[in-house]
Coordinates of C-alpha atoms in Angstrom, one line a residue:
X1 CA 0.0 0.0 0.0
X2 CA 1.4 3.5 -0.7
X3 CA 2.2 6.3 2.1
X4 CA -0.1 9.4 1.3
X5 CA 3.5 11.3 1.5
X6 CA 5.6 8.7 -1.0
X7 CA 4.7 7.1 -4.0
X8 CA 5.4 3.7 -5.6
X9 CA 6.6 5.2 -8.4
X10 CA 5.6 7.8 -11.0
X11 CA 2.2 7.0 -12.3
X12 CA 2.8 8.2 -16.1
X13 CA -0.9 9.1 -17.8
X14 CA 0.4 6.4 -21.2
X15 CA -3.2 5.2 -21.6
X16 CA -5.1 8.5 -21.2
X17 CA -5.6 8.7 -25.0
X18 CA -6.8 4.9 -25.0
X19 CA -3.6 3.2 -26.7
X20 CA -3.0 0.2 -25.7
X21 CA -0.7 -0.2 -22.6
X22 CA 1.7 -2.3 -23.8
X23 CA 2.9 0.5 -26.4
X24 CA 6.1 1.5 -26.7
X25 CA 7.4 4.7 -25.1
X26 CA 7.3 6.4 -28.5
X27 CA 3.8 6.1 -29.1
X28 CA 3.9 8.1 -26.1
X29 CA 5.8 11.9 -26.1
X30 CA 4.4 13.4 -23.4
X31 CA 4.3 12.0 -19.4
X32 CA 2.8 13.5 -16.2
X33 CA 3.8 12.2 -13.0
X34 CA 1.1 11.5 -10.6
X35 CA 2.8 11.3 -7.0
X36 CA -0.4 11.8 -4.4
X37 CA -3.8 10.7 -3.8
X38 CA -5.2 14.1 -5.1
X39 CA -3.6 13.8 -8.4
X40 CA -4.8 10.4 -9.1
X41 CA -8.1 11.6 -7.9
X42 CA -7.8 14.3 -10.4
X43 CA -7.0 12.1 -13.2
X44 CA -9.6 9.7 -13.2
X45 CA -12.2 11.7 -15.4
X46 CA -9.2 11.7 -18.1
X47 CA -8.1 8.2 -18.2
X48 CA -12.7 7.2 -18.6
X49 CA -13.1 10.3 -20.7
X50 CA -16.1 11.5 -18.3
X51 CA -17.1 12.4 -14.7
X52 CA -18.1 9.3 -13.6
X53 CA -21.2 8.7 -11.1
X54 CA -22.1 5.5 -8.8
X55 CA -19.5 3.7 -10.0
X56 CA -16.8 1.3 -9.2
X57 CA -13.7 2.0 -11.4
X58 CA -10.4 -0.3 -11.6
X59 CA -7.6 1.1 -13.3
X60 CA -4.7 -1.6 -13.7
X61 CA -0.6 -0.5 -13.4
X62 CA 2.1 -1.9 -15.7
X63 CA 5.8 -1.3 -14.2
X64 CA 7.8 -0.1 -16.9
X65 CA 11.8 0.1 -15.8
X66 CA 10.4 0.4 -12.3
X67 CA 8.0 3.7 -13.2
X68 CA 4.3 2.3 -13.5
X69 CA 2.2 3.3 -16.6
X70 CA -1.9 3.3 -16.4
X71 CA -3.1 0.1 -18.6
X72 CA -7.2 -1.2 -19.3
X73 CA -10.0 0.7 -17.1
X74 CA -13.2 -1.3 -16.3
X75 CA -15.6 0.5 -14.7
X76 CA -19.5 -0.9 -13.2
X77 CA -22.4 0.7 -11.6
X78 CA -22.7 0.4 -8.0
X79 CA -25.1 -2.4 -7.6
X80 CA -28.2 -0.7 -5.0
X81 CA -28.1 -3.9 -2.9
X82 CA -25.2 -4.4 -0.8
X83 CA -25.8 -8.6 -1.4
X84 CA -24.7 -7.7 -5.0
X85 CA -21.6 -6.2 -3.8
X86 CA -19.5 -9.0 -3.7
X87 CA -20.3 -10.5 -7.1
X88 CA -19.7 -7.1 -9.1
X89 CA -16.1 -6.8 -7.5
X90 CA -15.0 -10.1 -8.3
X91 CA -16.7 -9.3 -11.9
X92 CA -14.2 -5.8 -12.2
X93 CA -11.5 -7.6 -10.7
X94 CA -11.7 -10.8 -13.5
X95 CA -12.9 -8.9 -16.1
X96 CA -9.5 -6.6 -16.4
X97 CA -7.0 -8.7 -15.3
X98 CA -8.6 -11.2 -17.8
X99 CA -8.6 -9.1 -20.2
X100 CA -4.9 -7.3 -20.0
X101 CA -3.5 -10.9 -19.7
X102 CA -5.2 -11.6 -23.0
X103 CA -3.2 -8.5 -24.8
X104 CA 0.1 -10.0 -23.2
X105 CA 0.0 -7.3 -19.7
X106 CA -1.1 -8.6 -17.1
X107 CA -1.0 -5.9 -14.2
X108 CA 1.0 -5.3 -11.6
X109 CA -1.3 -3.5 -9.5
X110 CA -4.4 -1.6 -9.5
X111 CA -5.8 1.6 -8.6
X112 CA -9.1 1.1 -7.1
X113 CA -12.1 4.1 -7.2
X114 CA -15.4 4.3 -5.6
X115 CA -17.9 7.3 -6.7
X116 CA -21.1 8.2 -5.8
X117 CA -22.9 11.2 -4.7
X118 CA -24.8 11.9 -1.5
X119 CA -28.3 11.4 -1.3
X120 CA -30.9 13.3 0.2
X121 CA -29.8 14.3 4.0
X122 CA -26.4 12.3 3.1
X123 CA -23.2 14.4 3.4
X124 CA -19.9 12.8 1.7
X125 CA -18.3 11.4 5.0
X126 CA -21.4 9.1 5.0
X127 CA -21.2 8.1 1.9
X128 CA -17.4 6.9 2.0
X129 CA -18.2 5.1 5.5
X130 CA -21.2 3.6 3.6
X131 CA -18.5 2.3 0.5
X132 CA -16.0 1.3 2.7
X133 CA -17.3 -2.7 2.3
X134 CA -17.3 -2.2 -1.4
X135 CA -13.7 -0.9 -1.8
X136 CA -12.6 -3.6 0.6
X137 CA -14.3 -6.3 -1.3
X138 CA -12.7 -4.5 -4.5
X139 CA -8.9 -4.7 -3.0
X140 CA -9.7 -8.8 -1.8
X141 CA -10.8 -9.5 -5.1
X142 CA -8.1 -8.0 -6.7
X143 CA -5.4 -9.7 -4.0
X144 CA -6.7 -12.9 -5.2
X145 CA -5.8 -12.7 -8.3
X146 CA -2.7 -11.3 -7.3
X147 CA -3.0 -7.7 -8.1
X148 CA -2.5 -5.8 -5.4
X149 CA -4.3 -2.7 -5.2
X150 CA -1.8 0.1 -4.6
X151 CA -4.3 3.1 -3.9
X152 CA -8.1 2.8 -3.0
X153 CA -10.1 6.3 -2.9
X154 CA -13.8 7.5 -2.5
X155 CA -14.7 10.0 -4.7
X156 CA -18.3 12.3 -3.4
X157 CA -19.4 15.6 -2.9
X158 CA -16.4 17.2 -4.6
X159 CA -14.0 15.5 -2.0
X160 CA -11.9 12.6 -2.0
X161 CA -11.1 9.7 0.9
X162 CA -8.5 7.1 1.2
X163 CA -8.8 3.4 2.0
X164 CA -5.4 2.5 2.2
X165 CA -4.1 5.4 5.0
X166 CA -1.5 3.9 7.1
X167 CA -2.0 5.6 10.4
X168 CA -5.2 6.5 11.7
X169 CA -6.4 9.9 11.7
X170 CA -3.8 10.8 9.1
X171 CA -6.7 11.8 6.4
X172 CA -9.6 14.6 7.5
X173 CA -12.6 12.9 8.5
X174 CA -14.7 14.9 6.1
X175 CA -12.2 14.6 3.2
X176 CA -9.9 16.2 1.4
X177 CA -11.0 19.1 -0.8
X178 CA -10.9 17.8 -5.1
X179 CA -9.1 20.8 -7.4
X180 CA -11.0 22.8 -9.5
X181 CA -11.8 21.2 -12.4
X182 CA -8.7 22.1 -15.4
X183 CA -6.4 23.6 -13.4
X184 CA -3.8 20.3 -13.0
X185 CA -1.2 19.3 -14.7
X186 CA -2.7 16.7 -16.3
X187 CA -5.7 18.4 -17.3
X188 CA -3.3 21.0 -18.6
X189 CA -1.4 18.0 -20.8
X190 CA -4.7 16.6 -21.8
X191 CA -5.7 20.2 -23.1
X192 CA -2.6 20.4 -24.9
X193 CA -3.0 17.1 -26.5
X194 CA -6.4 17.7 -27.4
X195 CA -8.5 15.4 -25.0
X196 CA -11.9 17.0 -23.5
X197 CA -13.6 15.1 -20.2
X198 CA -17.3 15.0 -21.9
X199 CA -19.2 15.3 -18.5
X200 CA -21.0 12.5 -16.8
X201 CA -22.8 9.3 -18.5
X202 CA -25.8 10.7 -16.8
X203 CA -25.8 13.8 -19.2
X204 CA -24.7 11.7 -22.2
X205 CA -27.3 9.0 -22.0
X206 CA -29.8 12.5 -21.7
X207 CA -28.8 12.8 -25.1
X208 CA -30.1 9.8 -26.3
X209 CA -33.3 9.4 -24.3
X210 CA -37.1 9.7 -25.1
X211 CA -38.9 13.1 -24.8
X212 CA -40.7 13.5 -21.3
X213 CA -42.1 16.9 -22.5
X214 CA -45.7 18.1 -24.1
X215 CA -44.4 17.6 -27.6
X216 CA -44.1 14.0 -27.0
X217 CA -47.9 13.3 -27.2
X218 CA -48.0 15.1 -30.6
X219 CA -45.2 12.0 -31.6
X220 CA -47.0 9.2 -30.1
X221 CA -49.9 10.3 -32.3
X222 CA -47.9 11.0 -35.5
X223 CA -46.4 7.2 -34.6
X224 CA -49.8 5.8 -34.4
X225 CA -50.9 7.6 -37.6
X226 CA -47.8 5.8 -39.6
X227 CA -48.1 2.6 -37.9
X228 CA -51.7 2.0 -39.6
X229 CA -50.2 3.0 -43.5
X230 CA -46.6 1.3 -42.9
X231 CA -46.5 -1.4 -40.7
X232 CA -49.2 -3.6 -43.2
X233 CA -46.5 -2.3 -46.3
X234 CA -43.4 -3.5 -44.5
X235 CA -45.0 -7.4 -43.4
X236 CA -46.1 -7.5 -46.9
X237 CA -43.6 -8.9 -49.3
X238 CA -44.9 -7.1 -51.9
X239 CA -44.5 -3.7 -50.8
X240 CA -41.5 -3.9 -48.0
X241 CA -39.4 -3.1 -50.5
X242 CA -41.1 -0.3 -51.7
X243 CA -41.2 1.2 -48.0
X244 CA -37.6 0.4 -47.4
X245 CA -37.0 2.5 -50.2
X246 CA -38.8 5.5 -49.2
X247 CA -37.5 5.0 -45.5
X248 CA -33.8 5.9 -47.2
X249 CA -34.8 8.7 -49.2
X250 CA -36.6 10.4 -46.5
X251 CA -33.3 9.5 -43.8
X252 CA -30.9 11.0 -46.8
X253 CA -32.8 14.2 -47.2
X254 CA -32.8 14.8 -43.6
X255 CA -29.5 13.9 -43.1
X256 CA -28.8 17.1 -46.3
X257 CA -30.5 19.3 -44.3
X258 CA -29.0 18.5 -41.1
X259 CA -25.7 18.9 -42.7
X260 CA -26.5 22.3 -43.9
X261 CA -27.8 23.2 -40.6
X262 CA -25.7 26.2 -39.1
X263 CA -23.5 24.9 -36.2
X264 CA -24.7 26.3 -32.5
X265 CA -22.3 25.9 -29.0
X266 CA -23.3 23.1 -26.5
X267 CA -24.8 19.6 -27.2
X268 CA -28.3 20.5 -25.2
X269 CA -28.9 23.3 -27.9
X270 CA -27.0 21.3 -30.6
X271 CA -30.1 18.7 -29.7
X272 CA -32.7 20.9 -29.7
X273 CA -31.8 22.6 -33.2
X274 CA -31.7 19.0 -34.7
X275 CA -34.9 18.5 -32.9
X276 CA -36.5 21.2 -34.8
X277 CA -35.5 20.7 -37.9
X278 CA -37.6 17.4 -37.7
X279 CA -40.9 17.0 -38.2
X280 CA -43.2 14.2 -36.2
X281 CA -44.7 12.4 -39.3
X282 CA -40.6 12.5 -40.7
X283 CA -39.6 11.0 -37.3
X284 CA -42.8 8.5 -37.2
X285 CA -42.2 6.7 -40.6
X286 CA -38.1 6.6 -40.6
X287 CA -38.8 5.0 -36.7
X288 CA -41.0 2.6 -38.4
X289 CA -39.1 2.1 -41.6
X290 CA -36.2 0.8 -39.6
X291 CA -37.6 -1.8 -37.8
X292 CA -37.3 -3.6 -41.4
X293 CA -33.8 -5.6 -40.6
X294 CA -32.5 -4.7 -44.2
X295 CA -33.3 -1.1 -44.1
X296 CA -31.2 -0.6 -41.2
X297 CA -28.7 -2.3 -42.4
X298 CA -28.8 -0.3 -45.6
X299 CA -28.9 3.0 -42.8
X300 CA -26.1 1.6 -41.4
X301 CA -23.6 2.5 -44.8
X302 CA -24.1 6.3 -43.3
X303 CA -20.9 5.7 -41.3
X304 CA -17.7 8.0 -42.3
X305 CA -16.6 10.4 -43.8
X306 CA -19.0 14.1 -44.0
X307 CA -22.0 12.2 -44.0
X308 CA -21.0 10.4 -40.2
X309 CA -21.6 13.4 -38.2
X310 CA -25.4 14.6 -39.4
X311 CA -25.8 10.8 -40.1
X312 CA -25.1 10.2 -36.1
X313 CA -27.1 13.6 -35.2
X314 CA -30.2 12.0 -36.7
X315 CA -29.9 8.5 -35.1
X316 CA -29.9 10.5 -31.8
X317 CA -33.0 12.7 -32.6
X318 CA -34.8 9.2 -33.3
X319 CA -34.0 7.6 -30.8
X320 CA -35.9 10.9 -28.7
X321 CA -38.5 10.3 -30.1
X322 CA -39.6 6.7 -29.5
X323 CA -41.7 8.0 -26.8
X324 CA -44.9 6.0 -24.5
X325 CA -45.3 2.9 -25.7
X326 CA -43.1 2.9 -29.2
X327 CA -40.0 3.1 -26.7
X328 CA -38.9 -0.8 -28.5
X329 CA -38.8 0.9 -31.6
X330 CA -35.5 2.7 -30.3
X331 CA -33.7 -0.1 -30.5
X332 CA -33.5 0.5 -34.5
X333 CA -31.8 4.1 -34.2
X334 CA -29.8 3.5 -30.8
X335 CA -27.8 0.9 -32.8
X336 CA -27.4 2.8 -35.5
X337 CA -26.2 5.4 -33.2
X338 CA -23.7 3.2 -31.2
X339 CA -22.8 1.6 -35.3
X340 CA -21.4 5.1 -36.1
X341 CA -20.0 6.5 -33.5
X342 CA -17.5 3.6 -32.8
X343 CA -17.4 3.5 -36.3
X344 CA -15.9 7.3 -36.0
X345 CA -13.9 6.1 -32.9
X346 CA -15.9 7.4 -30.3
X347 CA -16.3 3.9 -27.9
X348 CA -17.4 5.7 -24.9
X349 CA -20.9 7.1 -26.6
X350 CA -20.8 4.0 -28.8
X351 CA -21.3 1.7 -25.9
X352 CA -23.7 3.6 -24.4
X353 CA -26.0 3.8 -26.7
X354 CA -25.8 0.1 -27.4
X355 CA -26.1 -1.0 -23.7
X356 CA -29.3 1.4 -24.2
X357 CA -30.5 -0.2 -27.4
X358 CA -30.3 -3.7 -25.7
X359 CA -32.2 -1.9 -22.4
X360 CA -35.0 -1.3 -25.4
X361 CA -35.1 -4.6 -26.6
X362 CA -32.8 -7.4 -25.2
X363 CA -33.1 -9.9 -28.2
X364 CA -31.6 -7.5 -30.5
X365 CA -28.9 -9.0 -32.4
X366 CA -27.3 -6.5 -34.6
X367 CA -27.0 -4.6 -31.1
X368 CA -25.8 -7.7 -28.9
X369 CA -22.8 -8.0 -31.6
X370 CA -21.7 -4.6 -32.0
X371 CA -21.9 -4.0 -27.8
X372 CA -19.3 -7.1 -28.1
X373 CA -17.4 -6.3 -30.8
X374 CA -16.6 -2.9 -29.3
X375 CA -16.2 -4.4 -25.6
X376 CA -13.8 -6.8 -27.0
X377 CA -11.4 -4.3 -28.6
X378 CA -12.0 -5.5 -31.9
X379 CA -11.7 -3.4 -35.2
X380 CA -15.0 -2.0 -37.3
X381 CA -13.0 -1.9 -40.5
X382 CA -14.5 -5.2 -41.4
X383 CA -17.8 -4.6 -40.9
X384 CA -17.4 -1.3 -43.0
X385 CA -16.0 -3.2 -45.8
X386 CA -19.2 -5.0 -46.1
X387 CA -21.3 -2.3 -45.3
X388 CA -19.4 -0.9 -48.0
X389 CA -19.9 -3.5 -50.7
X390 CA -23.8 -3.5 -49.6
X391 CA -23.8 0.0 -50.3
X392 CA -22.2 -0.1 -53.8
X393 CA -24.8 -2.7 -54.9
X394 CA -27.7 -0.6 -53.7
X395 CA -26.6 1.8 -55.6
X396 CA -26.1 0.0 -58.4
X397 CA -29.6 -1.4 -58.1
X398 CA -31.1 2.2 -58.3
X399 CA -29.2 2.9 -61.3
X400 CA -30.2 -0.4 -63.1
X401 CA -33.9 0.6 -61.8
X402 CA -33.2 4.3 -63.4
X403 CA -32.3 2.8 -66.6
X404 CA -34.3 0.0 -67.0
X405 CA -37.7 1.8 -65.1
X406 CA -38.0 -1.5 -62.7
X407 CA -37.3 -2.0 -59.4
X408 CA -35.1 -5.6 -58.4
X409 CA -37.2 -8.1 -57.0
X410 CA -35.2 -8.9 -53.8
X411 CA -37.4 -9.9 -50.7
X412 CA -35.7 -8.6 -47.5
X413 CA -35.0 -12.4 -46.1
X414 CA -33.2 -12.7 -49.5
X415 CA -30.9 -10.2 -48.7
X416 CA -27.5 -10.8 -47.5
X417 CA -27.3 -10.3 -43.9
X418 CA -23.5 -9.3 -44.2
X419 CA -22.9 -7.3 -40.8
X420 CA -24.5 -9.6 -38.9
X421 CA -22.2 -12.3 -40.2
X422 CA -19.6 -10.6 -39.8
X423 CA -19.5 -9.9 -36.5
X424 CA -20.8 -13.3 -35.4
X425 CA -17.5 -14.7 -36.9
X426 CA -15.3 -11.5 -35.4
X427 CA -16.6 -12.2 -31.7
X428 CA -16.3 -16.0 -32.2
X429 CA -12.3 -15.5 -33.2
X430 CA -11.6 -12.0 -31.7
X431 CA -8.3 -10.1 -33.0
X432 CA -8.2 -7.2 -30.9
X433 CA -7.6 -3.8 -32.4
X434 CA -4.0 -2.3 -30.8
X435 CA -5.9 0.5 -29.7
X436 CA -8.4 -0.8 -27.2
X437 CA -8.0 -2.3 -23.8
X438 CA -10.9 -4.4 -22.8
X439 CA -12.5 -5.9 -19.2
X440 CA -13.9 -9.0 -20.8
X441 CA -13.2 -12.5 -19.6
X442 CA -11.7 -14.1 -23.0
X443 CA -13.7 -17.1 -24.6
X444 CA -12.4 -20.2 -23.3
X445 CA -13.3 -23.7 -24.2
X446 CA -16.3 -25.5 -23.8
X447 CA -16.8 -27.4 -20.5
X448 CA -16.7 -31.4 -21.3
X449 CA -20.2 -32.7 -22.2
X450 CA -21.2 -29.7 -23.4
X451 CA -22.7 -30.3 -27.2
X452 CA -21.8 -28.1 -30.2
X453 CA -24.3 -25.9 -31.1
X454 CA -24.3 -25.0 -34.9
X455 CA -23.4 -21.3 -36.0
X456 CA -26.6 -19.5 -37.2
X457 CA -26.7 -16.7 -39.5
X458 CA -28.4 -13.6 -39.0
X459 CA -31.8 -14.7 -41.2
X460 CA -31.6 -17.6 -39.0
X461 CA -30.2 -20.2 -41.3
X462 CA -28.3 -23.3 -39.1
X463 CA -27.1 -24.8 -42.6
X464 CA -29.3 -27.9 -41.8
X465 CA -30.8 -29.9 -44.7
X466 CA -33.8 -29.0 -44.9
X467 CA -36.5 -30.4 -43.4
X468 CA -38.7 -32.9 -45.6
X469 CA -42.5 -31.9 -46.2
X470 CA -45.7 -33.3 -44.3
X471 CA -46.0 -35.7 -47.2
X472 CA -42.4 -36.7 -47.4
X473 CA -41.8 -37.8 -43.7
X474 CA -41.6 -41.1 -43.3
X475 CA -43.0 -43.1 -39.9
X476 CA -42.5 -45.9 -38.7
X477 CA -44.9 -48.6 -39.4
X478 CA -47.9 -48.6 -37.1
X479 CA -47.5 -45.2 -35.5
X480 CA -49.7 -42.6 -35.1
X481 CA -49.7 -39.0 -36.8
X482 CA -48.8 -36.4 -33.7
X483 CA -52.1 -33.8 -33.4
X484 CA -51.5 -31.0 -35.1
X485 CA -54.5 -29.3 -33.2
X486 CA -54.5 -25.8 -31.3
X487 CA -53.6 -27.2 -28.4
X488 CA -50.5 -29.4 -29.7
X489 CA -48.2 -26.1 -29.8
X490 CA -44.6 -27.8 -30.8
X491 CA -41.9 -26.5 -27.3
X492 CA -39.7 -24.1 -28.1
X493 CA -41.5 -22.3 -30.6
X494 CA -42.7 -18.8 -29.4
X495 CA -46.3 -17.7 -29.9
X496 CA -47.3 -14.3 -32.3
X497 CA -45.8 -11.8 -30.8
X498 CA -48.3 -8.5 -29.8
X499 CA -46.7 -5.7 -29.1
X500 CA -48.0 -2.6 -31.3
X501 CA -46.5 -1.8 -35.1
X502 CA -43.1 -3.7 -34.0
X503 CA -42.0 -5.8 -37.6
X504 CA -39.3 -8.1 -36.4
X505 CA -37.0 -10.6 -38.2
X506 CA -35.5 -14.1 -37.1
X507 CA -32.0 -12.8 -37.0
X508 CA -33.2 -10.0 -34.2
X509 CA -34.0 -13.0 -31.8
X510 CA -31.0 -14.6 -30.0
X511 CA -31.2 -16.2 -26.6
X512 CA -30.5 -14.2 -23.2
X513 CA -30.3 -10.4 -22.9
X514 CA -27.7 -7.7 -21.8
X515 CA -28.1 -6.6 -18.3
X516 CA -28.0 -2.6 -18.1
X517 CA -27.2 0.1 -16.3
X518 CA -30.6 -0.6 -14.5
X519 CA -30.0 -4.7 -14.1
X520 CA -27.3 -6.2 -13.1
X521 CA -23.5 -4.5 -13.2
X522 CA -22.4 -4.6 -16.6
X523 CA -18.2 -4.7 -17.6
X524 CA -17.6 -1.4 -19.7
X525 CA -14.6 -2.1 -21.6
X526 CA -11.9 0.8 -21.2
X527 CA -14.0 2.6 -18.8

């Protein structure tokens, strides 16, 4: 444990940026020193990129010619009952010392955080008394693996506390006073080199949430409006294509005139301009277009370059505007939110928005991939090289539909699930990308008895033979016929589902579901 007076040696800020910790010292110019428990308090927000809030944060150490250098982040929510304690500190503990081993770096030690604000009639002395269970269970779990943890503070009410004090009464019962906010060294460093703490999680998930104000009754009833028109159009195989169609010329129009959109200061009013410059019945029919699986896959080739940034502002403004009971629907532009902006680089909003996309609707595959994909350090160029290649045969398909005055007859089950595919095969063989520490446990082998289950695609194919026809199957002599009545429903086949204007596909229903920020604690690579 370190003396609040020494250090065990200079804490450099290598992985602030989010290279990868085992880089060489040349991928890294500039170094700050962190010596004290207020400077590492101080740093944290840099090395997550945001303020963070109820949360348990593990940042591992790598001794480099006796001088440790910050490696992976992992980060959870403070499970709200204390039972729950124990299991999310063994999960942070695992999770990053897993995950650094399986980049070649396994830790030398950890710096262990606990923040949370106080509640009502709570002051900040309360809270780290309250947390003091949770940053011990932290620094056990941690010691098992053999990890010690070097520093363990309490972040709350603008103050900090440490666990690991070696004399009592050494540290001010009611804390010790955090620096303003920018005025460090490191902050300094990190303006230098261009890095911006984006606030709290709490203010960036704002971004991406449903409206709670009067204009969202005049959306629900612009939803129910299209829902009556569309939803019959997109189940019918006849005109699905036709809507898919319209769904991506009304998106590319919008996304022109959100381009074209003068810039304003701040993301609150950047939000509201976008918000304006949408109409309800726009917003109601792209919300419904994309629940089509192709469409939004065809949405999803709006991912770089100039047409990335209005292309991501519109995802967002959707996703505000699945309001009441069309909140599923948000599933749609949440992953096409969290698709583009780790496309772009940006892992922190990426995630989010996925972990909120699977809060929307659990069984949604093309968002249970991509929150993998990015948790697991992996690179999105392949994925845009299909996207790409799906992009340049749409295109294609409008010209030969210009030219020849009909449209191709491809039925959306038909269609070439490619970034599905891809990332099922990415996240069974992982290579990470060099940039990106993770928290994940790595894949290991299957326990002994356990049977092989055949890869599916995303349109549900198993590459079985297919099954033989009522007429064709054979029984054995003397049996009976099974009833095929209303009462005989076959197991494991789910009923009609009936929730309102929601136009789902077989590759949008895996097994199991992604635990939130609400649920359980859930791992948040680099964080």
């Amino acid at each position: 444990m370190t003396n609040h007076s020494e250090t065990a040696g200079p804490f450099g800020n290598g992985d602030i940026s989010g290279h990868d910790p085992s880089a060489g010292p040349a991928d890294h110019t500039a170094q700050v020193t962190l010596r004290t428990p207020a400077e590492l308090a101080d740093a944290l927000p840099y090395l997550l990129g945001y303020r963070p809030e109820d949360s348990m944060v593990l940042v591992a150490l790598h001794d480099r010619g006796g001088s440790g250098r910050f490696g992976g982040r992992a980060r959870l929510g403070i499970p709200a009952n204390e039972e729950d304690w124990e299991a999310a500190a063994r999960q942070l503990a695992r999770g990053l010392v897993t995950g650094s081993e399986r980049r070649g770096a396994r830790p030398e030690g950890m710096v262990a955080f606990v923040c949370q604000e106080p509640g009502p009639g709570e002051s900040g002395r309360e809270v780290k008394r309250r947390l003091t269970r949770l940053a011990q269970l932290m620094r056990t779990e941690c010691g098992s693996l053999d990890v010690p943890v070097v520093e363990a503070l309490c972040i709350s009410d603008g103050r900090y506390w440490s666990y690991c004090c070696p004399v009592k009464g050494c540290c001010p019962e009611d804390g010790s006073p955090m620096g303003l906010p920018g005025t460090s060294v490191l902050a300094a460093a990190a303006t230098y080199a261009g890095l911006q703490v984006r606030g709290t999680l709490k203010e960036l998930r704002a971004r991406l949430q449903p409206w709670e104000s009067a204009a969202a009754l005049d959306q629900e009833i612009a939803l129910d409006t299209a829902g009556m028109s569309l939803v019959p159009r997109i189940l019918d195989e006849g005109t699905r294509e036709e809507v898919a169609r319209e769904t991506l010329v009304l998106a590319e129009r919008i996304i022109r005139r959100f381009a074209a959109a003068a810039p304003v200061s701040g993301t609150h009013p950047a939000d509201v301009r976008d918000d304006g410059l949408l109409g309800a019945d726009e917003a109601a029919a792209l919300i419904l277009g994309l629940q089509d699986r192709t469409t939004r896959d065809r949405a999803a080739a709006w991912m770089e370059g100039d047409v990335a940034g209005p292309a991501l502002r519109l995802w967002r403004a959707l996703a505000r505007r699945c309001v009441g009971p069309y909140s599923e629907h948000a599933a749609a532009p949440l992953t096409l939110a969290g698709w583009v902006a780790w496309s772009t680089g940006d892992e922190l909003e990426a995630r989010e928005a996925l972990a909120m996309a699977l809060g929307a609707d659990p069984d949604y595959l093309f968002a249970r991939l991509l929150h993998q994909a990015c948790n697991e350090g992996l690179d999105p160029e392949a994925v845009r090289r299909c996207l790409r290649a799906q992009d340049t045969q749409s295109t294609e398909d409008a010209q030969s539909t210009q030219s020849t005055g009909t449209a191709p007859v491809r039925a959306a089950r038909q269609t070439d699930p490619a970034p599905q595919r891809t990332l099922a095969e990415a996240t069974q063989n992982p290579v990470p990308a060099p940039r990106t520490p993770a928290d994940g446990p790595a894949p290991g082998p299957r326990p002994a008895g356990q049977r092989r289950r055949r890869p599916r695609s995303a349109d549900g194919d198993d590459h079985r033979p297919t099954a033989r026809t009522k007429t064709d199957r054979r029984r054995p002599t003397g049996s009976r016929p099974r009833p095929t009545g209303p009462g005989a429903a076959r197991p494991g086949i789910r009923g009609a589902s009936t929730r309102r204007s929601r136009t789902t596909d077989p590759g949008d229903t895996p097994t199991g579901g992604v635990p939130s920020e609400g649920g359980r604690p859930r791992t948040e690579d680099d964080e």
